PDB file of C-alpha atoms and ligand atoms in Angstrom:
ATOM      1  CA  MET A   1      20.572-135.625  49.071  1.00 48.00           C
ATOM      2  CA  THR A   2      20.416-138.981  47.342  1.00 47.00           C
ATOM      3  CA  GLY A   3      17.559-141.332  46.501  1.00 54.00           C
ATOM      4  CA  VAL A   4      15.968-138.902  44.068  1.00 87.00           C
ATOM      5  CA  LEU A   5      18.461-139.680  41.348  1.00 98.00           C
ATOM      6  CA  VAL A   6      17.058-141.600  38.395  1.00 98.00           C
ATOM      7  CA  LEU A   7      19.237-142.924  35.603  1.00 98.00           C
ATOM      8  CA  TYR A   8      17.491-143.778  32.344  1.00 98.00           C
ATOM      9  CA  GLY A   9      19.534-146.149  30.238  1.00 98.00           C
ATOM     10  CA  MET A  10      19.843-149.329  28.270  1.00 98.00           C
ATOM     11  CA  ASP A  11      22.143-151.733  30.028  1.00 95.00           C
ATOM     12  CA  ILE A  12      24.252-152.553  26.960  1.00 96.00           C
ATOM     13  CA  SER A  13      25.017-148.900  26.184  1.00 97.00           C
ATOM     14  CA  PRO A  14      28.671-147.924  26.800  1.00 97.00           C
ATOM     15  CA  PRO A  15      27.925-144.374  28.045  1.00 98.00           C
ATOM     16  CA  VAL A  16      25.310-145.812  30.402  1.00 98.00           C
ATOM     17  CA  ARG A  17      27.992-148.127  31.822  1.00 97.00           C
ATOM     18  CA  ALA A  18      30.251-145.087  32.384  1.00 97.00           C
ATOM     19  CA  CYS A  19      27.484-143.444  34.427  1.00 98.00           C
ATOM     20  CA  LYS A  20      26.905-146.607  36.453  1.00 97.00           C
ATOM     21  CA  LEU A  21      30.628-146.847  37.247  1.00 97.00           C
ATOM     22  CA  THR A  22      30.621-143.223  38.394  1.00 98.00           C
ATOM     23  CA  LEU A  23      27.498-143.614  40.542  1.00 97.00           C
ATOM     24  CA  ARG A  24      29.120-146.676  42.116  1.00 96.00           C
ATOM     25  CA  ALA A  25      32.441-144.897  42.740  1.00 97.00           C
ATOM     26  CA  LEU A  26      30.557-142.060  44.451  1.00 97.00           C
ATOM     27  CA  ASN A  27      28.542-144.557  46.454  1.00 97.00           C
ATOM     28  CA  LEU A  28      25.261-142.951  45.367  1.00 97.00           C
ATOM     29  CA  ASP A  29      21.879-144.644  45.506  1.00 96.00           C
ATOM     30  CA  TYR A  30      19.831-144.286  42.382  1.00 97.00           C
ATOM     31  CA  GLU A  31      16.845-145.719  40.627  1.00 97.00           C
ATOM     32  CA  TYR A  32      17.564-147.275  37.249  1.00 97.00           C
ATOM     33  CA  LYS A  33      14.957-147.184  34.478  1.00 98.00           C
ATOM     34  CA  GLU A  34      15.601-149.271  31.390  1.00 98.00           C
ATOM     35  CA  ILE A  35      14.740-147.608  28.062  1.00 98.00           C
ATOM     36  CA  ASN A  36      14.630-150.131  25.245  1.00 97.00           C
ATOM     37  CA  LEU A  37      16.092-148.351  22.233  1.00 97.00           C
ATOM     38  CA  LEU A  38      15.298-151.229  19.899  1.00 94.00           C
ATOM     39  CA  GLU A  39      11.634-150.873  20.871  1.00 96.00           C
ATOM     40  CA  ARG A  40      11.984-147.105  20.206  1.00 96.00           C
ATOM     41  CA  GLU A  41      11.077-146.230  23.799  1.00 98.00           C
ATOM     42  CA  HIS A  42      13.487-143.272  23.600  1.00 98.00           C
ATOM     43  CA  LEU A  43      11.217-141.732  20.950  1.00 98.00           C
ATOM     44  CA  SER A  44       8.144-141.720  23.195  1.00 98.00           C
ATOM     45  CA  GLU A  45       6.548-138.356  23.923  1.00 98.00           C
ATOM     46  CA  ASP A  46       7.376-138.698  27.591  1.00 98.00           C
ATOM     47  CA  PHE A  47      11.084-139.408  27.014  1.00 98.00           C
ATOM     48  CA  LEU A  48      11.428-136.674  24.372  1.00 98.00           C
ATOM     49  CA  LYS A  49      10.085-134.149  26.879  1.00 98.00           C
ATOM     50  CA  LYS A  50      12.951-135.097  29.177  1.00 98.00           C
ATOM     51  CA  ASN A  51      15.620-135.393  26.471  1.00 98.00           C
ATOM     52  CA  PRO A  52      14.776-134.000  23.024  1.00 98.00           C
ATOM     53  CA  GLN A  53      18.050-135.475  21.724  1.00 98.00           C
ATOM     54  CA  HIS A  54      16.566-138.909  22.610  1.00 98.00           C
ATOM     55  CA  THR A  55      19.790-140.460  23.852  1.00 98.00           C
ATOM     56  CA  VAL A  56      20.593-142.552  26.865  1.00 98.00           C
ATOM     57  CA  PRO A  57      21.974-142.102  29.430  1.00 98.00           C
ATOM     58  CA  LEU A  58      19.706-139.447  30.886  1.00 98.00           C
ATOM     59  CA  LEU A  59      19.863-138.362  34.519  1.00 98.00           C
ATOM     60  CA  ASP A  60      16.922-136.988  36.439  1.00 98.00           C
ATOM     61  CA  ASP A  61      18.080-135.243  39.594  1.00 98.00           C
ATOM     62  CA  ASN A  62      14.882-134.208  41.258  1.00 96.00           C
ATOM     63  CA  GLY A  63      13.409-132.778  38.061  1.00 96.00           C
ATOM     64  CA  THR A  64      16.665-131.509  36.563  1.00 97.00           C
ATOM     65  CA  PHE A  65      17.329-133.491  33.395  1.00 98.00           C
ATOM     66  CA  ILE A  66      20.892-133.920  32.201  1.00 98.00           C
ATOM     67  CA  TRP A  67      22.000-135.940  29.227  1.00 98.00           C
ATOM     68  CA  ASP A  68      25.238-136.883  27.612  1.00 98.00           C
ATOM     69  CA  SER A  69      27.179-139.217  29.846  1.00 98.00           C
ATOM     70  CA  HIS A  70      30.093-136.784  30.069  1.00 99.00           C
ATOM     71  CA  ALA A  71      27.896-133.960  31.359  1.00 99.00           C
ATOM     72  CA  ILE A  72      26.234-136.412  33.755  1.00 99.00           C
ATOM     73  CA  VAL A  73      29.411-137.802  35.322  1.00 98.00           C
ATOM     74  CA  CYS A  74      30.989-134.352  35.765  1.00 99.00           C
ATOM     75  CA  TYR A  75      27.791-133.072  37.375  1.00 98.00           C
ATOM     76  CA  LEU A  76      27.646-136.040  39.732  1.00 98.00           C
ATOM     77  CA  VAL A  77      31.199-135.537  41.002  1.00 98.00           C
ATOM     78  CA  ASP A  78      30.841-131.767  41.297  1.00 98.00           C
ATOM     79  CA  LYS A  79      27.551-132.051  43.168  1.00 98.00           C
ATOM     80  CA  TYR A  80      27.919-135.231  45.195  1.00 98.00           C
ATOM     81  CA  GLY A  81      31.637-136.151  45.309  1.00 98.00           C
ATOM     82  CA  LYS A  82      33.190-136.149  48.762  1.00 98.00           C
ATOM     83  CA  SER A  83      36.489-135.281  47.074  1.00 98.00           C
ATOM     84  CA  ASP A  84      37.490-133.994  43.662  1.00 98.00           C
ATOM     85  CA  GLU A  85      39.697-136.983  42.904  1.00 98.00           C
ATOM     86  CA  LEU A  86      37.591-138.255  40.009  1.00 98.00           C
ATOM     87  CA  TYR A  87      37.220-134.790  38.495  1.00 98.00           C
ATOM     88  CA  PRO A  88      39.882-132.422  39.873  1.00 98.00           C
ATOM     89  CA  ARG A  89      39.089-128.798  40.597  1.00 98.00           C
ATOM     90  CA  ASP A  90      42.651-127.755  39.755  1.00 98.00           C
ATOM     91  CA  LEU A  91      42.285-126.152  36.320  1.00 98.00           C
ATOM     92  CA  VAL A  92      45.205-127.859  34.605  1.00 98.00           C
ATOM     93  CA  LYS A  93      44.322-131.287  35.988  1.00 98.00           C
ATOM     94  CA  ARG A  94      40.685-130.756  35.058  1.00 98.00           C
ATOM     95  CA  ALA A  95      41.647-129.705  31.531  1.00 98.00           C
ATOM     96  CA  ARG A  96      43.498-133.005  31.080  1.00 98.00           C
ATOM     97  CA  VAL A  97      40.456-134.972  32.203  1.00 98.00           C
ATOM     98  CA  ASP A  98      38.184-132.835  30.009  1.00 98.00           C
ATOM     99  CA  GLN A  99      40.397-133.445  26.984  1.00 98.00           C
ATOM    100  CA  ARG A 100      40.004-137.210  27.383  1.00 98.00           C
ATOM    101  CA  LEU A 101      36.258-136.837  27.999  1.00 98.00           C
ATOM    102  CA  PHE A 102      35.861-134.805  24.798  1.00 98.00           C
ATOM    103  CA  PHE A 103      38.046-137.344  23.007  1.00 98.00           C
ATOM    104  CA  ASP A 104      35.648-140.044  24.124  1.00 98.00           C
ATOM    105  CA  ALA A 105      32.586-138.043  23.085  1.00 98.00           C
ATOM    106  CA  SER A 106      33.870-136.928  19.712  1.00 98.00           C
ATOM    107  CA  ILE A 107      36.319-139.584  18.512  1.00 98.00           C
ATOM    108  CA  LEU A 108      36.222-142.825  20.473  1.00 98.00           C
ATOM    109  CA  PHE A 109      32.485-143.231  20.924  1.00 98.00           C
ATOM    110  CA  MET A 110      31.718-141.930  17.431  1.00 98.00           C
ATOM    111  CA  SER A 111      33.961-144.620  15.922  1.00 98.00           C
ATOM    112  CA  LEU A 112      31.646-147.158  17.563  1.00 98.00           C
ATOM    113  CA  ARG A 113      28.347-145.365  16.995  1.00 98.00           C
ATOM    114  CA  ASN A 114      29.156-145.004  13.292  1.00 98.00           C
ATOM    115  CA  VAL A 115      29.000-148.794  13.082  1.00 98.00           C
ATOM    116  CA  SER A 116      26.437-149.691  15.744  1.00 97.00           C
ATOM    117  CA  LEU A 117      23.706-147.202  14.841  1.00 97.00           C
ATOM    118  CA  PRO A 118      23.487-148.199  11.133  1.00 97.00           C
ATOM    119  CA  TYR A 119      23.501-151.857  12.236  1.00 98.00           C
ATOM    120  CA  PHE A 120      20.836-151.656  14.949  1.00 96.00           C
ATOM    121  CA  TYR A 121      18.511-149.207  13.185  1.00 95.00           C
ATOM    122  CA  HIS A 122      19.088-149.773   9.469  1.00 96.00           C
ATOM    123  CA  GLN A 123      20.404-153.350   9.299  1.00 96.00           C
ATOM    124  CA  VAL A 124      23.659-152.176   7.693  1.00 97.00           C
ATOM    125  CA  ASN A 125      25.993-155.056   8.452  1.00 97.00           C
ATOM    126  CA  VAL A 126      28.939-154.322   6.160  1.00 97.00           C
ATOM    127  CA  VAL A 127      31.622-152.230   7.823  1.00 98.00           C
ATOM    128  CA  PRO A 128      33.722-150.169   5.400  1.00 97.00           C
ATOM    129  CA  LYS A 129      37.493-150.176   5.846  1.00 97.00           C
ATOM    130  CA  GLU A 130      37.623-146.492   6.838  1.00 97.00           C
ATOM    131  CA  LYS A 131      35.388-147.150   9.832  1.00 98.00           C
ATOM    132  CA  VAL A 132      37.709-149.924  11.009  1.00 98.00           C
ATOM    133  CA  ASP A 133      40.677-147.604  10.428  1.00 97.00           C
ATOM    134  CA  SER A 134      39.090-144.944  12.630  1.00 98.00           C
ATOM    135  CA  ILE A 135      38.887-147.513  15.446  1.00 98.00           C
ATOM    136  CA  LYS A 136      42.578-148.375  14.973  1.00 98.00           C
ATOM    137  CA  ASP A 137      43.408-144.658  15.205  1.00 98.00           C
ATOM    138  CA  ALA A 138      41.361-144.342  18.381  1.00 98.00           C
ATOM    139  CA  TYR A 139      43.101-147.319  20.018  1.00 98.00           C
ATOM    140  CA  GLY A 140      46.436-145.749  19.003  1.00 98.00           C
ATOM    141  CA  HIS A 141      45.559-142.441  20.673  1.00 98.00           C
ATOM    142  CA  LEU A 142      44.628-144.210  23.897  1.00 98.00           C
ATOM    143  CA  GLU A 143      47.948-146.078  23.844  1.00 98.00           C
ATOM    144  CA  THR A 144      49.757-142.731  23.534  1.00 98.00           C
ATOM    145  CA  PHE A 145      47.669-141.012  26.228  1.00 98.00           C
ATOM    146  CA  LEU A 146      48.471-143.775  28.695  1.00 98.00           C
ATOM    147  CA  GLY A 147      52.235-143.374  28.304  1.00 98.00           C
ATOM    148  CA  ASP A 148      53.823-144.832  31.421  1.00 98.00           C
ATOM    149  CA  ASN A 149      50.823-144.140  33.626  1.00 98.00           C
ATOM    150  CA  PRO A 150      48.353-146.661  34.969  1.00 98.00           C
ATOM    151  CA  TYR A 151      45.402-144.370  34.174  1.00 98.00           C
ATOM    152  CA  LEU A 152      44.571-141.988  31.365  1.00 98.00           C
ATOM    153  CA  THR A 153      45.610-138.791  33.104  1.00 98.00           C
ATOM    154  CA  GLY A 154      48.246-140.108  35.504  1.00 98.00           C
ATOM    155  CA  SER A 155      48.439-142.214  38.600  1.00 97.00           C
ATOM    156  CA  ASN A 156      44.827-141.714  39.742  1.00 97.00           C
ATOM    157  CA  ILE A 157      41.651-143.010  38.254  1.00 97.00           C
ATOM    158  CA  THR A 158      39.354-140.248  36.978  1.00 98.00           C
ATOM    159  CA  LEU A 159      36.130-139.855  35.026  1.00 98.00           C
ATOM    160  CA  ALA A 160      38.227-140.034  31.858  1.00 98.00           C
ATOM    161  CA  ASP A 161      38.977-143.671  32.645  1.00 98.00           C
ATOM    162  CA  PHE A 162      35.345-144.605  33.273  1.00 97.00           C
ATOM    163  CA  CYS A 163      34.109-142.969  30.069  1.00 98.00           C
ATOM    164  CA  CYS A 164      36.926-144.017  27.741  1.00 98.00           C
ATOM    165  CA  ALA A 165      37.097-147.567  29.125  1.00 97.00           C
ATOM    166  CA  ALA A 166      33.361-148.096  28.758  1.00 97.00           C
ATOM    167  CA  THR A 167      33.684-147.212  25.071  1.00 98.00           C
ATOM    168  CA  ALA A 168      37.073-148.806  24.378  1.00 98.00           C
ATOM    169  CA  SER A 169      35.958-152.157  25.788  1.00 97.00           C
ATOM    170  CA  ALA A 170      32.860-152.088  23.564  1.00 98.00           C
ATOM    171  CA  LEU A 171      34.930-151.444  20.428  1.00 98.00           C
ATOM    172  CA  ALA A 172      35.901-155.111  20.606  1.00 98.00           C
ATOM    173  CA  ALA A 173      32.483-155.790  19.084  1.00 98.00           C
ATOM    174  CA  VAL A 174      33.854-154.330  15.847  1.00 98.00           C
ATOM    175  CA  LEU A 175      37.614-154.751  16.134  1.00 98.00           C
ATOM    176  CA  GLU A 176      39.207-156.935  18.796  1.00 97.00           C
ATOM    177  CA  LEU A 177      41.990-155.060  20.597  1.00 98.00           C
ATOM    178  CA  ASP A 178      45.382-156.241  19.315  1.00 98.00           C
ATOM    179  CA  GLN A 179      47.247-156.783  22.596  1.00 97.00           C
ATOM    180  CA  GLN A 180      50.677-156.798  20.904  1.00 98.00           C
ATOM    181  CA  LYS A 181      50.053-153.471  19.237  1.00 98.00           C
ATOM    182  CA  TYR A 182      48.249-151.794  22.130  1.00 98.00           C
ATOM    183  CA  PRO A 183      49.671-153.439  25.280  1.00 98.00           C
ATOM    184  CA  LYS A 184      49.061-150.386  27.473  1.00 98.00           C
ATOM    185  CA  VAL A 185      45.399-150.198  26.509  1.00 98.00           C
ATOM    186  CA  ALA A 186      45.031-153.922  27.205  1.00 98.00           C
ATOM    187  CA  ALA A 187      46.688-153.592  30.654  1.00 98.00           C
ATOM    188  CA  TRP A 188      44.598-150.504  31.481  1.00 98.00           C
ATOM    189  CA  LEU A 189      41.316-152.234  30.613  1.00 97.00           C
ATOM    190  CA  LYS A 190      42.369-155.204  32.735  1.00 97.00           C
ATOM    191  CA  ARG A 191      43.288-152.888  35.621  1.00 97.00           C
ATOM    192  CA  LEU A 192      39.868-151.245  35.497  1.00 96.00           C
ATOM    193  CA  SER A 193      38.084-154.565  35.369  1.00 94.00           C
ATOM    194  CA  SER A 194      39.387-155.339  38.847  1.00 93.00           C
ATOM    195  CA  LEU A 195      37.378-152.457  40.358  1.00 93.00           C
ATOM    196  CA  PRO A 196      34.827-153.647  42.899  1.00 89.00           C
ATOM    197  CA  HIS A 197      31.423-154.257  41.262  1.00 90.00           C
ATOM    198  CA  TYR A 198      32.883-153.821  37.763  1.00 92.00           C
ATOM    199  CA  GLU A 199      31.413-157.167  36.775  1.00 90.00           C
ATOM    200  CA  GLU A 200      27.936-156.095  37.879  1.00 90.00           C
ATOM    201  CA  ASP A 201      28.088-152.521  36.546  1.00 90.00           C
ATOM    202  CA  SER A 202      29.969-153.119  33.346  1.00 89.00           C
ATOM    203  CA  SER A 203      31.274-156.540  32.265  1.00 94.00           C
ATOM    204  CA  ARG A 204      27.954-158.378  32.047  1.00 94.00           C
ATOM    205  CA  SER A 205      26.335-155.701  29.908  1.00 96.00           C
ATOM    206  CA  LEU A 206      29.477-155.450  27.805  1.00 97.00           C
ATOM    207  CA  GLU A 207      29.343-159.143  27.020  1.00 97.00           C
ATOM    208  CA  LYS A 208      25.699-158.800  26.042  1.00 96.00           C
ATOM    209  CA  TYR A 209      26.516-155.834  23.779  1.00 97.00           C
ATOM    210  CA  ILE A 210      29.353-157.656  22.025  1.00 97.00           C
ATOM    211  CA  ASN A 211      27.131-160.690  21.463  1.00 97.00           C
ATOM    212  CA  MET A 212      24.418-158.488  19.939  1.00 97.00           C
ATOM    213  CA  LEU A 213      26.695-156.664  17.514  1.00 98.00           C
ATOM    214  CA  LYS A 214      29.776-158.707  16.666  1.00 97.00           C
ATOM    215  CA  PRO A 215      28.264-161.832  15.077  1.00 97.00           C
ATOM    216  CA  GLY A 216      26.233-159.784  12.586  1.00 97.00           C
ATOM    217  CA  LEU A 217      29.062-157.684  11.162  1.00 98.00           C
ATOM    218  CA  LYS A 218      30.928-158.290   7.909  1.00 97.00           C
ATOM    219  CA  PHE A 219      33.999-156.429   6.770  1.00 96.00           C
ATOM    220  CA  GLU A 220      34.921-154.848   3.480  1.00 86.00           C
ATOM    221  CA  GLN A 221      38.253-156.175   2.241  1.00 76.00           C
TER     222      GLN A 221
HETATM  223  N1  LIG B   1      27.583-138.581  23.630  1.00 78.26           N
HETATM  224  C1  LIG B   1      26.404-139.260  24.147  1.00 78.26           C
HETATM  225  C2  LIG B   1      26.084-140.459  23.299  1.00 78.26           C
HETATM  226  C3  LIG B   1      24.783-141.098  23.703  1.00 78.26           C
HETATM  227  C4  LIG B   1      24.293-142.108  22.685  1.00 78.26           C
HETATM  228  O1  LIG B   1      24.521-141.960  21.479  1.00 78.26           O
HETATM  229  N2  LIG B   1      23.614-143.124  23.193  1.00 78.26           N
HETATM  230  C5  LIG B   1      23.031-144.113  22.312  1.00 78.26           C
HETATM  231  C6  LIG B   1      23.043-145.487  22.989  1.00 78.26           C
HETATM  232  S1  LIG B   1      24.669-146.045  23.283  1.00 78.26           S
HETATM  233  C7  LIG B   1      21.582-143.717  22.058  1.00 78.26           C
HETATM  234  O2  LIG B   1      20.909-143.249  22.935  1.00 78.26           O
HETATM  235  N3  LIG B   1      21.113-143.885  20.819  1.00 78.26           N
HETATM  236  C8  LIG B   1      19.769-143.580  20.467  1.00 78.26           C
HETATM  237  C9  LIG B   1      19.650-142.333  19.621  1.00 78.26           C
HETATM  238  O3  LIG B   1      20.670-141.654  19.403  1.00 78.26           O
HETATM  239  O4  LIG B   1      18.552-142.045  19.185  1.00 78.26           O
HETATM  240  C10 LIG B   1      26.665-139.679  25.594  1.00 78.26           C
HETATM  241  O5  LIG B   1      27.833-139.846  25.957  1.00 78.26           O
HETATM  242  O6  LIG B   1      25.701-139.781  26.370  1.00 78.26           O
END
């Protein structure tokens, strides 16, 4: 049953891009509703009823509301995937994907949000050194996770790649990826960018995001 899925998002948001990539990979039709965070539309009574945590992305599947991109993408594969390739049912394989998803939620994305949220909502444009260091650490972990594999958990693309790549690519708004230091991360991001429709679902919004954040930031020495 498709067609009843509604994704609420803001196009520049990294976790929204991860959901769009997943919906595309599953070949699902959905309605997209833009929520302008800068206009505080996520704090409206109507949106708060759907998601009291007031974050995007938010999925409405026929009246069931799910938020947090990681919960959304896992739900989509479990419910609508024709195979379990993107989110394996095998417990050990799934645990590896989950580890990377939780890494994205708790480490990778937070290293970005800790800079972007103060900037967009409180006009804090000076980035302290420790916040830049946390981004370097996050890039380093991704480099290690990749090892000799083309994707984050091995030879197949999974939800871990969609979620982590959506965030990792956006980190360039704060700290450009050093290709000499993190060659595997650079090659992995390039590999993902050749997915069909990646431009439409991800690259254009990414460019917009970087242009909104990067020029305004200053760095503590
Ligand atoms: N872990 C969440 C993070 C969601 C998140 O922080 N989204 C940002 C936009 S990128 C947002 O909605 N910010 C508004 C707010 O937190 O009030 C996810 O993966 O969905």
